[in-house]
């Protein structure tokens, strides 16, 4: 690398250079759209002005409970305006927000809370019984603040300090927030891998502000136009998972109307989509499938046309994008991971494709997309050499961006495995085409090696999902004495009473062999019809459990 000496001028003594702090995102949003609303299920709604006051009140409440800068405040809640208030109030105090993945096993939840050294906890009533079990083993926790939607009697051994709304109401509406270093840690959460304990990833104020700005520019890109002051936004990616992809921060900055659905229940989600006229959501493919297959939507009784979705966490299959399109729903892919805050790429289409018909757009909409501003993404071979942008050369994705976790929390060895040679290694394999558009082919660990050939489980899933009668599919490699590994597919039939025959699926796949899209080694050795496919805590195919099951 060449070193240069650009000119840096000293500031005049009276100049200041304000740090990038999360409070700026809130203040920007309130200025932009103070009267827009924050909605909670069919339970409550208030303006951005009131939202800002509530953030200040929560800061007073936490301070009165002894929370100080550097402390860790855990939240166990469904998606709610309370959670959004904690997204701001906790980091704005200089404390660290630990968003607890409430879908982990009880022991894993305890592990993450102990490892994070939580000092204070906000918990929804639903998680009180679990926390009662753990409290004796969480010696640092000073107190628990109860969150609930309706008044109800609660007997508990937890040392509750009170109820959220009742305590908030007693606090002053203005808090004099401190200014501090933009590199202060703002958030912390845990991601589960294929082995070992969950790993903590953490993000600073600076990282979250830069991620928010880049995400805002992406969500407003030509053709996307997903989020601005005039849009209604509802997350369907849990707030505990990578800050719901950071979109609540972005929606706040842009002043969009925000709808929080609480616990994800298909009926409530659909009701809110209709009653609040939601324009934009994001979720994993499984959740979109759940909404599209819910009776009122599938039967056409409820019209969701005009709804736009960013799909990530797993590949968007063409069949799902087509099914959505037939209902007037617009889908596109985004890609990232817990370690990357998460956004790395989004399916922004070339101008000529944006103007083309849906079938021409489809492969682009389902591709992993273009790296967003400030992201450097390379696909490299085993020696770390960048591969040509020919849509064929397959290698590992490595990235640089100003918002990548700088280490796993208190995990030296695993941190150095994540970061090598100054690049964050994603563990995903991909190709890049001549337009710079990325296509994730697989997780390195999920690639199937059969008879020396390399088979992408994602590609096979994409093809099988397009076979009539298939509702859901997962493909894994199973050990084979002769070939090393062979693909095995689990298929959930669309109609359990008239499932497709395994042979029909094989015949369907053979056309892609004949067209040269896949090799004959990719034809599954076995196709098993099942009622359900195991999913992870955030609704992705759980390949670890699928392998154990098969
Ligand atoms: P997580 O850290 O749980 O969010 O998982 C991140 C992983 O999900 C990535 O490393 C990818 O393997 C996968 N992933 C995320 N987005 C996509 C996408 N658009 N297409 C394919 N895989 C994806």
Coordinates of C-alpha atoms and ligand atoms in Angstrom, one line a residue:
X1 CA 0.0 0.0 0.0
X2 CA 1.4 3.4 -0.9
X3 CA 1.6 6.0 1.9
X4 CA 0.7 9.6 1.1
X5 CA 0.7 12.8 3.1
X6 CA -2.5 14.7 2.4
X7 CA -2.8 18.1 3.9
X8 CA -4.7 18.2 7.2
X9 CA -5.4 21.7 8.5
X10 CA -5.8 22.4 12.2
X11 CA -9.3 23.8 13.1
X12 CA -9.6 27.3 14.4
X13 CA -9.6 27.1 18.2
X14 CA -13.3 27.8 18.5
X15 CA -14.4 25.2 16.0
X16 CA -16.1 21.9 17.1
X17 CA -16.4 18.6 15.3
X18 CA -19.5 16.9 16.8
X19 CA -19.3 13.2 17.2
X20 CA -21.7 10.9 15.3
X21 CA -24.2 10.0 18.0
X22 CA -27.5 8.1 17.9
X23 CA -29.3 11.1 19.4
X24 CA -28.8 12.9 16.1
X25 CA -30.9 10.3 14.3
X26 CA -33.8 10.9 16.6
X27 CA -33.6 14.7 16.5
X28 CA -33.4 14.6 12.7
X29 CA -36.5 12.5 12.4
X30 CA -38.6 14.7 14.8
X31 CA -37.6 17.8 12.8
X32 CA -38.6 16.1 9.6
X33 CA -41.9 14.7 10.7
X34 CA -42.9 15.6 14.3
X35 CA -46.6 14.8 13.6
X36 CA -46.1 11.4 12.0
X37 CA -47.1 8.5 14.2
X38 CA -45.6 5.5 16.0
X39 CA -48.3 2.8 16.2
X40 CA -48.5 -0.2 18.4
X41 CA -50.7 -3.0 17.2
X42 CA -54.3 -2.0 17.7
X43 CA -53.4 -0.7 21.2
X44 CA -51.9 2.8 21.0
X45 CA -50.4 5.5 18.8
X46 CA -48.5 8.7 19.4
X47 CA -46.6 11.4 17.4
X48 CA -42.9 11.6 16.9
X49 CA -42.9 14.6 19.3
X50 CA -44.4 12.4 22.0
X51 CA -42.0 9.6 21.0
X52 CA -39.1 12.0 21.7
X53 CA -40.5 12.9 25.1
X54 CA -40.9 9.3 25.9
X55 CA -37.2 8.6 25.1
X56 CA -36.3 11.4 27.4
X57 CA -38.6 10.0 30.1
X58 CA -37.1 6.6 29.7
X59 CA -33.6 8.1 30.2
X60 CA -34.8 9.6 33.5
X61 CA -36.3 6.4 34.6
X62 CA -33.1 4.4 33.9
X63 CA -31.0 7.0 35.5
X64 CA -33.1 6.9 38.6
X65 CA -32.6 3.1 38.7
X66 CA -28.8 3.7 38.8
X67 CA -28.1 3.0 35.1
X68 CA -24.8 4.8 34.2
X69 CA -22.7 5.2 31.0
X70 CA -21.0 1.9 30.3
X71 CA -23.7 -0.2 32.0
X72 CA -25.5 -2.9 30.0
X73 CA -29.3 -2.7 29.7
X74 CA -31.0 -5.9 28.4
X75 CA -34.3 -5.8 26.7
X76 CA -36.6 -8.9 26.3
X77 CA -39.7 -7.7 24.4
X78 CA -41.7 -8.3 21.3
X79 CA -41.5 -5.5 18.6
X80 CA -43.0 -2.5 20.3
X81 CA -42.6 1.3 20.6
X82 CA -41.1 0.6 24.1
X83 CA -38.3 -1.3 22.3
X84 CA -37.9 1.6 19.9
X85 CA -37.6 4.0 22.9
X86 CA -34.9 1.7 24.3
X87 CA -33.1 1.7 20.9
X88 CA -32.5 5.4 21.6
X89 CA -32.6 6.1 25.3
X90 CA -30.1 3.5 26.4
X91 CA -27.3 4.3 24.0
X92 CA -28.0 8.1 24.3
X93 CA -27.1 7.7 28.0
X94 CA -23.8 6.2 27.0
X95 CA -25.1 2.8 28.2
X96 CA -25.1 -0.4 26.0
X97 CA -28.3 -1.9 24.7
X98 CA -28.3 -5.7 24.8
X99 CA -31.2 -6.9 22.6
X100 CA -31.8 -10.4 23.9
X101 CA -32.8 -13.0 21.4
X102 CA -35.9 -14.3 23.1
X103 CA -36.2 -17.2 20.7
X104 CA -33.0 -18.9 21.9
X105 CA -33.3 -21.8 24.3
X106 CA -33.7 -20.8 28.0
X107 CA -30.1 -21.9 28.8
X108 CA -28.7 -19.9 25.8
X109 CA -30.7 -16.8 27.0
X110 CA -29.0 -17.2 30.4
X111 CA -25.6 -17.6 28.7
X112 CA -26.0 -14.4 26.7
X113 CA -27.2 -12.4 29.7
X114 CA -24.4 -13.6 31.9
X115 CA -21.7 -13.2 29.2
X116 CA -23.0 -9.6 28.4
X117 CA -22.9 -8.8 32.1
X118 CA -26.3 -7.2 32.0
X119 CA -26.9 -4.6 34.8
X120 CA -30.6 -3.8 34.3
X121 CA -33.4 -5.6 32.4
X122 CA -36.5 -4.5 30.6
X123 CA -38.8 -7.5 30.2
X124 CA -42.1 -8.2 28.7
X125 CA -44.4 -10.1 31.0
X126 CA -44.1 -13.2 28.8
X127 CA -40.5 -13.7 29.7
X128 CA -40.9 -13.3 33.5
X129 CA -41.2 -17.0 34.3
X130 CA -37.9 -17.7 32.4
X131 CA -36.1 -14.8 34.1
X132 CA -37.3 -16.1 37.5
X133 CA -35.3 -19.3 36.8
X134 CA -32.2 -17.3 35.8
X135 CA -32.2 -14.5 38.3
X136 CA -30.2 -16.3 41.0
X137 CA -27.4 -16.9 38.4
X138 CA -27.4 -13.3 37.2
X139 CA -25.8 -11.5 40.1
X140 CA -25.1 -8.2 38.4
X141 CA -28.7 -7.5 37.5
X142 CA -29.9 -4.7 39.8
X143 CA -33.6 -4.7 38.8
X144 CA -36.2 -5.6 36.2
X145 CA -38.7 -3.2 34.6
X146 CA -41.9 -4.9 33.6
X147 CA -43.4 -4.3 30.2
X148 CA -47.0 -5.3 29.5
X149 CA -49.8 -4.4 27.2
X150 CA -52.7 -4.7 29.5
X151 CA -53.0 -4.4 33.3
X152 CA -52.9 -7.9 34.8
X153 CA -52.0 -9.4 38.2
X154 CA -48.6 -10.8 38.3
X155 CA -47.0 -12.7 41.1
X156 CA -43.3 -13.0 40.7
X157 CA -40.1 -13.6 42.7
X158 CA -38.2 -11.2 40.4
X159 CA -37.2 -7.9 42.0
X160 CA -39.4 -5.8 39.8
X161 CA -38.8 -2.0 40.1
X162 CA -42.2 -1.3 38.5
X163 CA -44.2 -1.2 35.3
X164 CA -43.0 0.6 32.2
X165 CA -45.9 2.9 31.5
X166 CA -46.7 3.7 35.1
X167 CA -43.1 4.7 35.8
X168 CA -42.6 6.5 32.6
X169 CA -45.6 8.8 33.3
X170 CA -43.9 10.1 36.4
X171 CA -40.7 11.2 34.7
X172 CA -39.9 14.7 33.3
X173 CA -40.1 15.1 29.5
X174 CA -36.7 16.6 29.0
X175 CA -33.3 14.9 29.7
X176 CA -30.0 16.7 29.2
X177 CA -28.2 13.9 27.3
X178 CA -24.4 13.9 27.5
X179 CA -22.1 14.1 24.6
X180 CA -19.3 11.5 24.3
X181 CA -16.9 9.7 22.0
X182 CA -18.7 8.4 18.9
X183 CA -16.7 5.2 19.3
X184 CA -18.6 4.3 22.5
X185 CA -20.4 1.0 22.3
X186 CA -24.1 1.5 21.7
X187 CA -25.5 -2.0 21.1
X188 CA -24.7 -5.7 21.7
X189 CA -26.4 -8.9 20.7
X190 CA -25.6 -12.5 20.1
X191 CA -25.6 -14.6 17.0
X192 CA -25.7 -18.4 17.0
X193 CA -23.3 -20.3 14.7
X194 CA -23.2 -24.0 13.8
X195 CA -21.0 -24.8 16.8
X196 CA -20.2 -23.5 20.3
X197 CA -21.9 -20.8 22.4
X198 CA -23.6 -17.8 20.9
X199 CA -21.2 -15.0 19.9
X200 CA -21.6 -11.4 20.9
X201 CA -21.3 -8.7 18.3
X202 CA -21.3 -5.0 19.1
X203 CA -21.6 -1.7 17.3
X204 CA -20.6 1.9 18.2
X205 CA -22.6 5.1 17.8
X206 CA -20.4 6.0 14.8
X207 CA -21.0 2.7 13.2
X208 CA -24.8 2.8 13.6
X209 CA -25.0 6.4 12.4
X210 CA -23.0 5.6 9.3
X211 CA -25.0 2.4 8.7
X212 CA -28.2 4.4 9.0
X213 CA -27.1 7.0 6.5
X214 CA -26.0 4.4 4.0
X215 CA -29.2 2.4 4.5
X216 CA -31.3 5.5 4.1
X217 CA -29.6 6.3 0.8
X218 CA -30.2 2.6 -0.3
X219 CA -33.8 2.5 0.6
X220 CA -34.4 5.7 -1.3
X221 CA -32.5 4.5 -4.4
X222 CA -34.2 4.7 -7.8
X223 CA -36.6 1.9 -8.3
X224 CA -36.6 1.1 -4.5
X225 CA -38.2 4.2 -3.0
X226 CA -39.0 2.1 0.0
X227 CA -38.8 4.6 2.8
X228 CA -39.3 8.3 3.4
X229 CA -41.5 10.7 5.4
X230 CA -44.6 9.7 3.5
X231 CA -44.2 6.0 3.9
X232 CA -45.6 3.6 6.5
X233 CA -43.1 1.1 7.8
X234 CA -43.6 -2.1 9.7
X235 CA -40.7 -4.5 10.6
X236 CA -41.2 -8.2 10.4
X237 CA -37.6 -8.9 11.4
X238 CA -37.4 -9.0 15.2
X239 CA -35.9 -6.0 16.8
X240 CA -33.6 -8.3 18.8
X241 CA -32.1 -9.5 15.5
X242 CA -29.5 -7.0 14.3
X243 CA -31.7 -4.1 15.4
X244 CA -34.4 -5.3 12.9
X245 CA -31.7 -4.7 10.2
X246 CA -31.2 -1.2 11.5
X247 CA -34.4 -0.1 9.8
X248 CA -36.1 1.4 12.9
X249 CA -33.1 3.8 13.1
X250 CA -33.4 4.6 9.4
X251 CA -37.2 5.0 9.6
X252 CA -36.8 7.4 12.5
X253 CA -34.2 9.5 10.7
X254 CA -36.4 9.8 7.7
X255 CA -39.5 10.4 9.8
X256 CA -41.6 7.5 8.3
X257 CA -44.8 6.4 10.1
X258 CA -43.8 3.3 12.1
X259 CA -46.1 0.4 13.0
X260 CA -44.9 -2.1 15.6
X261 CA -46.7 -5.5 15.5
X262 CA -45.7 -7.0 18.9
X263 CA -45.4 -10.7 18.8
X264 CA -45.6 -11.9 15.2
X265 CA -49.0 -13.5 14.7
X266 CA -50.2 -13.8 11.1
X267 CA -53.7 -12.4 11.8
X268 CA -52.3 -9.3 13.6
X269 CA -49.7 -8.7 10.9
X270 CA -52.3 -8.9 8.1
X271 CA -54.7 -6.7 10.1
X272 CA -52.1 -4.0 10.5
X273 CA -50.9 -4.2 6.9
X274 CA -54.4 -3.4 5.8
X275 CA -55.6 -1.0 8.6
X276 CA -52.4 1.0 8.7
X277 CA -51.8 0.8 4.9
X278 CA -48.2 -0.3 5.4
X279 CA -46.0 0.5 2.4
X280 CA -42.7 -1.2 3.4
X281 CA -41.5 -4.2 5.5
X282 CA -38.6 -6.5 5.6
X283 CA -38.4 -10.1 6.6
X284 CA -36.9 -13.6 5.9
X285 CA -38.5 -15.5 3.1
X286 CA -40.2 -17.9 5.5
X287 CA -42.2 -15.1 7.0
X288 CA -43.3 -13.7 3.7
X289 CA -44.4 -17.3 2.7
X290 CA -46.4 -17.4 6.0
X291 CA -48.2 -14.2 5.2
X292 CA -48.8 -15.1 1.5
X293 CA -50.2 -18.5 2.4
X294 CA -52.5 -17.2 5.1
X295 CA -56.1 -17.9 4.0
X296 CA -57.3 -14.3 3.7
X297 CA -54.4 -13.3 1.5
X298 CA -54.1 -16.6 -0.6
X299 CA -57.9 -16.5 -1.3
X300 CA -57.7 -12.9 -2.4
X301 CA -60.1 -11.8 0.3
X302 CA -57.5 -9.3 1.5
X303 CA -55.6 -7.1 -0.9
X304 CA -52.0 -6.4 -0.1
X305 CA -51.1 -5.0 -3.5
X306 CA -48.7 -2.1 -3.3
X307 CA -46.8 -3.6 -0.3
X308 CA -43.0 -3.5 -0.8
X309 CA -40.6 -5.9 0.9
X310 CA -36.9 -6.2 1.3
X311 CA -36.1 -9.9 1.7
X312 CA -32.9 -11.0 3.4
X313 CA -31.4 -13.5 5.8
X314 CA -31.8 -16.2 3.2
X315 CA -32.1 -16.2 -0.5
X316 CA -35.3 -15.0 -2.1
X317 CA -36.5 -17.8 -4.4
X318 CA -38.0 -17.0 -7.7
X319 CA -41.2 -18.9 -6.9
X320 CA -41.8 -16.8 -3.8
X321 CA -41.1 -13.5 -5.6
X322 CA -43.5 -14.6 -8.4
X323 CA -46.2 -15.6 -5.9
X324 CA -45.9 -12.2 -4.3
X325 CA -45.9 -10.4 -7.7
X326 CA -49.2 -12.1 -8.6
X327 CA -50.7 -10.5 -5.5
X328 CA -49.3 -7.1 -6.5
X329 CA -46.5 -7.3 -3.9
X330 CA -43.0 -6.0 -4.7
X331 CA -40.0 -8.0 -3.4
X332 CA -36.3 -7.5 -3.7
X333 CA -33.3 -9.0 -1.9
X334 CA -30.9 -7.6 0.6
X335 CA -27.9 -9.3 2.1
X336 CA -25.9 -9.0 5.3
X337 CA -25.1 -10.7 8.5
X338 CA -25.2 -10.1 12.3
X339 CA -21.5 -9.3 12.2
X340 CA -22.0 -6.6 9.5
X341 CA -24.8 -4.5 11.3
X342 CA -26.1 -6.0 8.8
X343 CA -26.6 -4.3 5.4
X344 CA -23.9 -5.1 2.7
X345 CA -25.8 -5.3 -0.6
X346 CA -29.3 -4.7 -2.0
X347 CA -30.9 -5.6 -5.3
X348 CA -30.8 -2.2 -7.0
X349 CA -31.5 -3.0 -10.6
X350 CA -29.6 -1.5 -13.6
X351 CA -31.7 1.3 -15.2
X352 CA -32.6 -0.8 -18.3
X353 CA -33.8 -3.7 -16.1
X354 CA -35.8 -1.4 -13.9
X355 CA -37.8 -0.5 -16.9
X356 CA -38.2 -4.0 -18.2
X357 CA -41.1 -6.5 -17.5
X358 CA -41.3 -8.5 -14.3
X359 CA -39.9 -11.8 -15.8
X360 CA -36.8 -9.9 -17.0
X361 CA -36.4 -8.3 -13.6
X362 CA -36.9 -11.5 -11.6
X363 CA -33.3 -12.9 -11.6
X364 CA -32.1 -9.4 -10.7
X365 CA -34.6 -9.0 -7.9
X366 CA -33.6 -12.4 -6.5
X367 CA -29.9 -11.8 -6.9
X368 CA -27.9 -10.7 -3.8
X369 CA -27.5 -7.3 -5.4
X370 CA -24.9 -4.5 -5.4
X371 CA -22.7 -3.5 -2.5
X372 CA -24.3 -0.4 -0.9
X373 CA -22.3 2.9 -0.5
X374 CA -19.1 2.5 1.7
X375 CA -19.1 -1.3 1.4
X376 CA -16.0 -2.9 -0.2
X377 CA -16.9 -6.4 -1.2
X378 CA -14.6 -9.0 -2.8
X379 CA -15.1 -12.6 -3.9
X380 CA -11.7 -14.3 -3.4
X381 CA -10.1 -17.6 -4.1
X382 CA -8.4 -19.7 -1.4
X383 CA -5.2 -17.7 -1.7
X384 CA -7.1 -14.5 -1.1
X385 CA -6.9 -13.3 -4.7
X386 CA -10.0 -11.4 -6.1
X387 CA -11.8 -13.5 -8.7
X388 CA -13.0 -12.1 -12.1
X389 CA -16.5 -10.6 -12.4
X390 CA -17.6 -13.3 -14.8
X391 CA -20.7 -14.7 -13.0
X392 CA -18.9 -18.1 -12.8
X393 CA -15.9 -17.9 -10.6
X394 CA -16.9 -18.9 -7.1
X395 CA -15.1 -17.9 -3.9
X396 CA -15.5 -16.5 -0.4
X397 CA -17.1 -13.1 0.2
X398 CA -14.9 -10.8 2.3
X399 CA -15.9 -7.2 3.2
X400 CA -14.8 -3.9 4.6
X401 CA -17.2 -1.2 5.7
X402 CA -17.2 1.4 8.5
X403 CA -19.9 -0.6 10.4
X404 CA -18.5 -4.1 10.9
X405 CA -18.2 -5.6 14.4
X406 CA -14.6 -5.1 15.3
X407 CA -14.5 -8.4 17.3
X408 CA -16.7 -11.0 18.9
X409 CA -17.4 -9.7 22.4
X410 CA -14.7 -11.1 24.8
X411 CA -13.7 -13.9 22.2
X412 CA -10.2 -13.4 21.0
X413 CA -9.7 -16.5 19.0
X414 CA -13.0 -16.5 17.2
X415 CA -12.5 -12.7 16.5
X416 CA -9.3 -13.4 14.7
X417 CA -10.9 -16.1 12.6
X418 CA -13.6 -13.6 11.6
X419 CA -11.1 -11.0 10.7
X420 CA -8.1 -12.0 8.5
X421 CA -5.7 -9.8 6.6
X422 CA -7.9 -6.7 7.4
X423 CA -11.0 -8.2 5.8
X424 CA -14.1 -9.6 7.6
X425 CA -14.7 -13.1 6.2
X426 CA -18.4 -13.8 5.8
X427 CA -18.2 -17.6 5.4
X428 CA -20.5 -17.2 2.3
X429 CA -19.4 -18.2 -1.2
X430 CA -20.6 -16.1 -4.2
X431 CA -20.0 -15.1 -7.8
X432 CA -20.0 -11.5 -9.2
X433 CA -21.3 -10.6 -12.7
X434 CA -20.0 -8.0 -15.1
X435 CA -22.3 -5.3 -13.6
X436 CA -20.8 -5.9 -10.1
X437 CA -23.9 -7.7 -9.0
X438 CA -23.3 -10.4 -6.3
X439 CA -24.9 -13.8 -6.1
X440 CA -24.5 -15.8 -2.9
X441 CA -24.2 -19.4 -3.9
X442 CA -24.0 -21.0 -0.4
X443 CA -22.6 -20.9 3.1
X444 CA -19.1 -22.4 2.9
X445 CA -20.3 -25.1 5.4
X446 CA -23.4 -25.9 3.3
X447 CA -21.7 -26.4 -0.1
X448 CA -22.2 -30.0 -1.3
X449 CA -19.2 -31.7 -2.8
X450 CA -20.2 -34.6 -4.8
X451 CA -17.9 -36.7 -7.0
X452 CA -15.5 -33.8 -7.2
X453 CA -18.3 -31.5 -8.4
X454 CA -19.5 -28.5 -6.4
X455 CA -23.2 -28.2 -5.9
X456 CA -25.0 -25.1 -4.5
X457 CA -27.7 -26.1 -2.0
X458 CA -29.3 -22.6 -2.5
X459 CA -29.5 -23.1 -6.3
X460 CA -31.1 -26.5 -5.9
X461 CA -33.6 -25.1 -3.3
X462 CA -34.4 -22.2 -5.7
X463 CA -35.1 -24.7 -8.6
X464 CA -37.1 -27.2 -6.5
X465 CA -39.2 -24.4 -5.0
X466 CA -40.5 -23.6 -8.6
X467 CA -41.8 -27.2 -9.0
X468 CA -45.6 -27.2 -8.8
X469 CA -46.9 -28.6 -5.5
X470 CA -43.8 -27.6 -3.5
X471 CA -44.4 -25.2 -0.6
X472 CA -41.0 -25.3 1.0
X473 CA -37.7 -27.0 0.5
X474 CA -34.3 -27.5 2.1
X475 CA -31.3 -29.2 0.6
X476 CA -28.3 -30.6 2.5
X477 CA -25.3 -32.7 1.6
X478 CA -25.2 -36.1 3.3
X479 CA -22.0 -38.2 3.5
X480 CA -21.8 -40.9 0.8
X481 CA -19.1 -43.6 0.6
X482 CA -18.7 -43.4 -3.1
X483 CA -19.2 -39.7 -4.0
X484 CA -18.1 -38.0 -0.8
X485 CA -21.5 -36.3 -0.4
X486 CA -24.8 -36.4 -2.1
X487 CA -27.7 -33.9 -2.1
X488 CA -30.8 -34.8 -0.1
X489 CA -33.9 -32.6 -0.3
X490 CA -36.7 -32.2 2.3
X491 CA -39.9 -31.0 0.7
X492 CA -43.1 -29.6 2.4
X493 CA -46.0 -30.2 -0.1
X494 CA -48.3 -27.3 -0.8
X495 CA -51.3 -29.6 -0.3
X496 CA -50.6 -32.3 2.3
X497 CA -53.5 -34.4 0.8
X498 CA -52.1 -34.4 -2.7
X499 CA -48.3 -34.2 -2.3
X500 CA -46.1 -34.2 -5.4
X501 CA -44.3 -37.5 -6.1
X502 CA -40.5 -37.5 -5.6
X503 CA -40.2 -38.7 -9.2
X504 CA -42.2 -35.6 -10.4
X505 CA -39.6 -33.4 -8.7
X506 CA -36.8 -35.3 -10.3
X507 CA -38.4 -35.0 -13.7
X508 CA -38.8 -31.3 -13.1
X509 CA -35.2 -30.9 -12.2
X510 CA -33.9 -32.9 -15.2
X511 CA -35.0 -30.1 -17.5
X512 CA -32.4 -27.9 -15.8
X513 CA -29.8 -30.6 -16.3
X514 CA -30.7 -30.7 -20.0
X515 CA -30.4 -26.9 -20.2
X516 CA -26.9 -27.2 -18.6
X517 CA -28.0 -25.0 -15.6
X518 CA -27.1 -27.8 -13.1
X519 CA -25.0 -31.0 -13.5
X520 CA -26.6 -34.4 -13.1
X521 CA -24.6 -34.8 -9.8
X522 CA -26.9 -32.1 -8.5
X523 CA -30.0 -34.3 -8.8
X524 CA -30.9 -35.2 -5.2
X525 CA -30.1 -38.8 -4.1
X526 CA -33.2 -38.7 -2.0
X527 CA -36.3 -36.4 -1.8
X528 CA -38.2 -36.7 1.5
X529 CA -41.7 -35.3 1.9
X530 CA -42.1 -33.8 5.4
X531 CA -44.8 -31.8 7.2
X532 CA -42.3 -29.2 8.4
X533 CA -38.7 -28.1 8.1
X534 CA -36.7 -27.0 11.2
X535 CA -36.1 -23.3 11.4
X536 CA -33.7 -21.1 13.4
X537 CA -34.7 -18.6 16.0
X538 CA -35.2 -16.0 13.2
X539 CA -37.1 -18.3 10.8
X540 CA -34.3 -19.4 8.5
X541 CA -33.7 -23.0 7.5
X542 CA -31.8 -24.7 10.3
X543 CA -29.4 -26.8 8.4
X544 CA -27.7 -28.1 11.5
X545 CA -30.9 -29.6 12.9
X546 CA -32.0 -30.7 9.4
X547 CA -28.7 -32.7 9.1
X548 CA -29.3 -34.3 12.5
X549 CA -32.8 -35.2 11.5
X550 CA -31.9 -36.7 8.2
Ligands
LIG1 P1 -27.4 -13.9 10.4 O1 -26.1 -13.5 11.0 O2 -28.1 -14.8 11.2 O3 -28.2 -12.7 10.0 O4 -27.1 -14.7 9.1 C1 -26.3 -14.2 8.0 C2 -26.2 -15.2 6.9 O5 -27.5 -15.3 6.3 C3 -25.3 -14.7 5.8 O6 -23.9 -15.0 6.1 C4 -25.8 -15.6 4.6 O7 -25.3 -16.9 4.7 C5 -27.3 -15.6 4.9 N1 -27.9 -14.6 4.1 C6 -28.3 -13.3 4.5 N2 -28.9 -12.7 3.5 C7 -28.9 -13.5 2.4 C8 -29.4 -13.4 1.1 N3 -29.9 -12.4 0.6 N4 -29.2 -14.5 0.3 C9 -28.6 -15.6 0.7 N5 -28.1 -15.8 2.0 C10 -28.3 -14.7 2.8

